[in-house]
Short mmCIF file of C-alpha atoms in Angstrom, two decimals:
data_model
loop_
_atom_site.label_atom_id
_atom_site.label_comp_id
_atom_site.label_asym_id
_atom_site.label_seq_id
_atom_site.Cartn_x
_atom_site.Cartn_y
_atom_site.Cartn_z
CA MET A 26 -0.05 -0.11 0.32
CA SER A 27 2.89 1.96 0.34
CA ASP A 28 5.24 1.14 -2.11
CA LYS A 29 7.40 3.84 -3.65
CA THR A 30 5.77 3.58 -7.32
CA SER A 31 2.27 4.40 -5.50
CA ASN A 32 3.90 7.58 -3.52
CA SER A 33 6.17 9.01 -6.15
CA PRO A 34 7.10 8.83 -10.00
CA ASP A 35 8.12 5.49 -10.89
CA PHE A 36 11.62 6.30 -12.73
CA ALA A 37 12.14 3.06 -14.04
CA LYS A 38 9.71 3.60 -16.67
CA GLY A 39 11.39 5.88 -18.65
CA ASP A 40 15.01 4.41 -18.31
CA GLY A 41 15.22 7.02 -15.62
CA LEU A 42 13.57 10.15 -17.47
CA LEU A 43 10.16 10.84 -17.28
CA PRO A 44 8.26 13.86 -19.23
CA ALA A 45 7.48 16.90 -16.75
CA ILE A 46 4.70 19.50 -18.30
CA ALA A 47 5.03 22.71 -16.75
CA GLN A 48 1.62 24.60 -16.27
CA ASP A 49 1.35 28.17 -15.11
CA ALA A 50 -0.51 28.27 -12.05
CA GLU A 51 -2.15 31.47 -12.40
CA THR A 52 -3.24 30.96 -15.94
CA GLY A 53 -3.56 27.37 -16.92
CA ASP A 54 -1.22 27.98 -19.63
CA VAL A 55 0.60 25.15 -20.61
CA LEU A 56 4.27 26.41 -20.56
CA MET A 57 6.57 24.06 -21.57
CA MET A 58 7.65 20.25 -21.51
CA ALA A 59 10.84 18.76 -20.31
CA TYR A 60 12.58 16.04 -18.76
CA MET A 61 12.94 14.90 -15.20
CA ASN A 62 15.67 12.03 -13.52
CA GLU A 63 15.28 11.49 -9.87
CA GLU A 64 18.07 13.63 -9.08
CA SER A 65 16.21 16.50 -10.21
CA TYR A 66 12.77 15.75 -9.25
CA ALA A 67 14.55 15.17 -5.37
CA GLU A 68 16.05 18.80 -6.07
CA THR A 69 12.72 20.25 -7.15
CA LEU A 70 10.97 18.94 -3.98
CA ALA A 71 13.51 20.02 -1.88
CA THR A 72 13.78 23.65 -3.40
CA GLY A 73 10.41 24.44 -4.74
CA ARG A 74 11.85 25.71 -7.94
CA ALA A 75 11.60 23.64 -11.10
CA VAL A 76 14.88 21.17 -11.95
CA TYR A 77 15.14 19.34 -15.13
CA TYR A 78 17.24 17.01 -16.87
CA SER A 79 18.63 17.95 -19.76
CA ARG A 80 18.98 15.16 -22.32
CA SER A 81 20.95 17.48 -24.93
CA ARG A 82 23.38 18.42 -22.42
CA ASN A 83 23.27 15.08 -19.94
CA LYS A 84 23.19 17.42 -16.75
CA LEU A 85 20.64 18.94 -14.39
CA TRP A 86 18.66 21.83 -15.50
CA ARG A 87 18.13 24.34 -13.33
CA LYS A 88 15.29 26.17 -15.12
CA GLY A 89 16.41 29.94 -15.20
CA GLU A 90 19.89 29.62 -13.39
CA GLU A 91 21.21 31.51 -16.68
CA SER A 92 18.36 33.93 -17.67
CA GLY A 93 16.64 34.61 -14.35
CA ASN A 94 13.72 33.29 -15.34
CA VAL A 95 13.17 30.43 -12.74
CA GLN A 96 9.85 28.53 -11.85
CA GLU A 97 8.64 28.78 -8.23
CA VAL A 98 6.67 25.56 -7.84
CA ARG A 99 3.02 25.77 -6.64
CA GLY A 100 2.00 22.28 -7.06
CA ILE A 101 3.10 18.64 -8.41
CA TYR A 102 0.97 16.29 -9.60
CA LEU A 103 1.57 12.54 -10.76
CA ASP A 104 -0.90 10.76 -13.56
CA CYS A 105 -2.79 7.49 -13.41
CA ASP A 106 0.46 5.38 -14.79
CA ALA A 107 2.92 7.30 -12.03
CA ASP A 108 5.42 8.25 -15.21
CA THR A 109 4.19 11.84 -16.11
CA ILE A 110 4.89 14.69 -13.95
CA LEU A 111 2.77 17.93 -13.95
CA LEU A 112 4.40 21.01 -12.26
CA LYS A 113 2.05 24.25 -11.52
CA VAL A 114 4.49 26.90 -11.34
CA HIS A 115 4.77 30.57 -11.15
CA GLN A 116 6.77 32.00 -14.03
CA ILE A 117 9.68 34.52 -12.87
CA GLY A 118 10.04 36.88 -15.79
CA GLY A 119 6.37 36.05 -17.69
CA ALA A 120 8.26 33.76 -19.89
CA ALA A 121 9.30 30.19 -19.95
CA CYS A 122 10.41 29.65 -23.36
CA HIS A 123 14.17 30.27 -24.42
CA THR A 124 12.91 32.17 -27.53
CA GLY A 125 11.22 34.81 -25.49
CA PHE A 126 7.72 33.64 -25.42
CA ARG A 127 5.34 33.20 -22.33
CA SER A 128 4.93 29.38 -23.42
CA CYS A 129 6.97 27.04 -26.05
CA PHE A 130 3.59 26.22 -27.13
CA TYR A 131 3.68 29.49 -29.20
CA ARG A 132 2.35 28.07 -32.93
CA GLN A 133 -0.79 26.83 -33.52
CA ILE A 134 -1.33 24.61 -36.56
CA THR A 135 -4.28 25.57 -38.84
CA PRO A 136 -5.58 24.49 -42.35
CA GLU A 137 -3.69 27.25 -43.78
CA GLY A 138 -0.13 26.42 -41.94
CA MET A 139 1.63 27.53 -38.80
CA LYS A 140 0.85 30.38 -37.13
CA GLU A 141 2.41 32.51 -34.55
CA VAL A 142 -0.46 32.58 -31.32
CA GLY A 143 1.54 33.52 -28.59
CA GLU A 144 3.10 36.42 -26.60
CA ARG A 145 6.86 37.64 -26.89
CA VAL A 146 8.01 38.41 -23.24
CA PHE A 147 11.83 39.14 -23.91
CA ASP A 148 14.40 39.63 -26.59
CA PRO A 149 16.64 36.44 -25.98
CA ALA A 150 19.41 38.30 -27.38
CA GLN A 151 19.36 40.37 -24.73
CA VAL A 152 18.70 37.96 -21.82
CA TYR A 153 21.34 35.12 -22.99
CA LYS A 154 24.27 37.01 -23.51
CA LYS A 155 27.67 35.33 -24.37
CA MET B 25 11.92 28.44 -44.51
CA SER B 26 9.29 25.74 -45.42
CA ASP B 27 10.99 22.81 -44.65
CA LYS B 28 8.71 19.93 -43.07
CA THR B 29 10.17 20.38 -39.24
CA SER B 30 9.06 24.08 -39.45
CA ASN B 31 5.53 23.20 -40.11
CA SER B 32 4.92 20.21 -38.57
CA PRO B 33 6.18 18.03 -35.61
CA ASP B 34 9.56 16.65 -36.15
CA PHE B 35 8.87 12.99 -35.46
CA ALA B 36 12.26 11.56 -36.29
CA LYS B 37 13.34 13.41 -32.83
CA GLY B 38 11.67 10.82 -30.78
CA ASP B 39 12.56 8.00 -32.47
CA GLY B 40 8.79 8.57 -34.34
CA LEU B 41 6.84 8.71 -31.17
CA LEU B 42 6.64 12.30 -29.49
CA PRO B 43 4.66 13.25 -26.62
CA ALA B 44 1.27 14.90 -27.05
CA ILE B 45 -0.48 16.68 -24.03
CA ALA B 46 -4.21 16.87 -23.55
CA GLN B 47 -5.62 19.79 -22.29
CA ASP B 48 -9.34 20.78 -21.39
CA ALA B 49 -10.45 23.77 -24.09
CA GLU B 50 -12.56 25.06 -21.66
CA THR B 51 -11.12 24.82 -18.27
CA GLY B 52 -7.41 24.54 -19.20
CA ASP B 53 -7.01 21.53 -16.97
CA VAL B 54 -4.04 19.19 -18.27
CA LEU B 55 -5.96 16.03 -18.60
CA MET B 56 -3.18 13.68 -20.04
CA MET B 57 -0.13 12.79 -21.57
CA ALA B 58 0.32 10.14 -24.64
CA TYR B 59 2.29 9.34 -27.52
CA MET B 60 1.60 9.94 -31.19
CA ASN B 61 3.42 8.55 -34.07
CA GLU B 62 3.22 10.31 -37.85
CA GLU B 63 0.09 7.97 -38.88
CA SER B 64 -1.89 8.95 -35.24
CA TYR B 65 -1.12 12.56 -35.65
CA ALA B 66 -2.15 12.59 -39.42
CA GLU B 67 -5.27 11.03 -38.09
CA THR B 68 -5.87 13.43 -35.38
CA LEU B 69 -5.80 16.31 -38.11
CA ALA B 70 -7.99 14.44 -40.39
CA THR B 71 -10.89 13.33 -38.15
CA GLY B 72 -10.64 16.51 -35.69
CA ARG B 73 -10.44 13.38 -32.80
CA ALA B 74 -7.50 12.85 -31.08
CA VAL B 75 -5.85 9.58 -31.77
CA TYR B 76 -2.64 8.53 -30.24
CA TYR B 77 -0.23 5.73 -30.30
CA SER B 78 -0.06 3.20 -27.42
CA ARG B 79 3.31 2.25 -26.74
CA SER B 80 1.97 -0.92 -24.54
CA ARG B 81 -0.14 -2.29 -27.41
CA ASN B 82 2.09 -0.86 -30.28
CA LYS B 83 -1.02 0.31 -32.22
CA LEU B 84 -3.13 3.59 -33.06
CA TRP B 85 -4.99 4.52 -30.03
CA ARG B 86 -8.24 6.18 -31.04
CA LYS B 87 -9.14 7.39 -28.00
CA GLY B 88 -12.43 6.94 -26.53
CA GLU B 89 -13.10 4.10 -29.12
CA GLU B 90 -14.21 1.73 -26.23
CA SER B 91 -15.44 4.27 -23.52
CA GLY B 92 -17.10 5.90 -26.08
CA ASN B 93 -15.01 9.22 -24.40
CA VAL B 94 -13.47 10.89 -27.64
CA GLN B 95 -11.59 13.77 -27.40
CA GLU B 96 -12.62 16.54 -30.01
CA VAL B 97 -9.85 18.56 -31.43
CA ARG B 98 -10.20 22.36 -31.14
CA GLY B 99 -6.34 23.26 -31.47
CA ILE B 100 -2.88 21.93 -32.06
CA TYR B 101 0.01 23.66 -31.04
CA LEU B 102 3.54 22.74 -31.46
CA ASP B 103 6.63 23.83 -28.96
CA CYS B 104 9.64 25.44 -29.72
CA ASP B 105 11.60 22.14 -30.49
CA ALA B 106 8.74 20.87 -32.98
CA ASP B 107 8.84 17.90 -30.78
CA THR B 108 6.08 18.07 -28.04
CA ILE B 109 2.51 18.32 -29.23
CA LEU B 110 -0.22 20.19 -27.22
CA LEU B 111 -3.79 19.66 -27.88
CA LYS B 112 -6.76 21.80 -27.00
CA VAL B 113 -9.70 19.13 -26.53
CA HIS B 114 -13.26 18.94 -25.46
CA GLN B 115 -13.74 15.75 -23.58
CA ILE B 116 -16.69 13.90 -24.12
CA GLY B 117 -18.11 12.18 -20.98
CA GLY B 118 -15.96 14.46 -19.04
CA ALA B 119 -12.95 12.35 -17.95
CA ALA B 120 -10.02 11.37 -20.15
CA CYS B 121 -8.87 9.12 -17.26
CA HIS B 122 -9.39 5.42 -17.59
CA THR B 123 -9.44 5.45 -13.66
CA GLY B 124 -12.60 7.54 -14.40
CA PHE B 125 -11.08 10.98 -12.92
CA ARG B 126 -11.53 14.10 -15.32
CA SER B 127 -7.89 14.06 -15.44
CA CYS B 128 -4.86 11.83 -15.27
CA PHE B 129 -3.45 13.92 -12.84
CA TYR B 130 -5.55 13.47 -9.71
CA ARG B 131 -3.05 12.98 -7.16
CA GLN B 132 -0.98 15.79 -5.78
CA ILE B 133 2.37 15.26 -3.78
CA THR B 134 2.29 17.20 -0.76
CA PRO B 135 4.86 17.10 2.37
CA GLU B 136 2.16 14.54 3.80
CA GLY B 137 2.45 12.40 1.25
CA MET B 138 0.14 11.39 -2.26
CA LYS B 139 -3.58 13.01 -2.31
CA GLU B 140 -6.08 12.51 -4.33
CA VAL B 141 -7.39 15.78 -5.69
CA GLY B 142 -9.04 14.94 -8.79
CA GLU B 143 -12.85 14.55 -9.51
CA ARG B 144 -14.21 10.66 -10.46
CA VAL B 145 -16.76 11.37 -13.38
CA PHE B 146 -17.23 7.62 -14.21
CA ASP B 147 -17.09 4.49 -12.55
CA PRO B 148 -14.83 2.34 -14.81
CA ALA B 149 -15.95 -1.11 -14.25
CA GLN B 150 -19.59 0.21 -15.76
CA VAL B 151 -17.68 1.63 -18.50
CA TYR B 152 -15.12 -1.05 -19.76
CA LYS B 153 -17.25 -4.09 -19.56
CA LYS B 154 -15.67 -7.38 -20.81
#
């Protein structure tokens, strides 16, 4: 009744990496999807800030560590199969996407093709300086 | 400027399977996350109903084909990397989860452990008859 998988994400399922969806706690907008491993999940719980695992860089990704646009975690939810995580967050800086859009899902697929529908909050060139 | 990846999901990235998030178009609730391959994506576009790919059954999963709880697609969005899909849907029957909950994310992780926070809409035993 209190085995590990029933009380926490089942990281064995995704070869150690599970999808984590970040949703704006205030507006309900889906902001982004990234991955977490057990270490990033534990750090998220401990710090109250979203920490992912970057598959391209193969290391912990403390969201906002470079841009300052951290995500303060308001709630953590687990799906029925315990293999997907949902975070409700307060997005500091207003934008979750590295392109400067509020949400990474700023493009809609329509019969006429792809349309930009999101709101750009910052200019990436100003935020990510070399 | 109009290459394939810029106008549609990049199925090459996820070995042919990309995560697809279903969000309630009316309430903004995140209902579930599943996977799509190119065929299921094309059928979703063509029919206006969410079609996923079941990794456990290795076949197209026409959401609701057994329970009747189909998802009518209201909008399709693509993230910045073109490797995650967001569907805004109208969930027929009110529940997306096979457990009968409105959302698959019906459990919250709290300092006191896991808490059920979702709303159960139907009794699975009545819906999935052998």
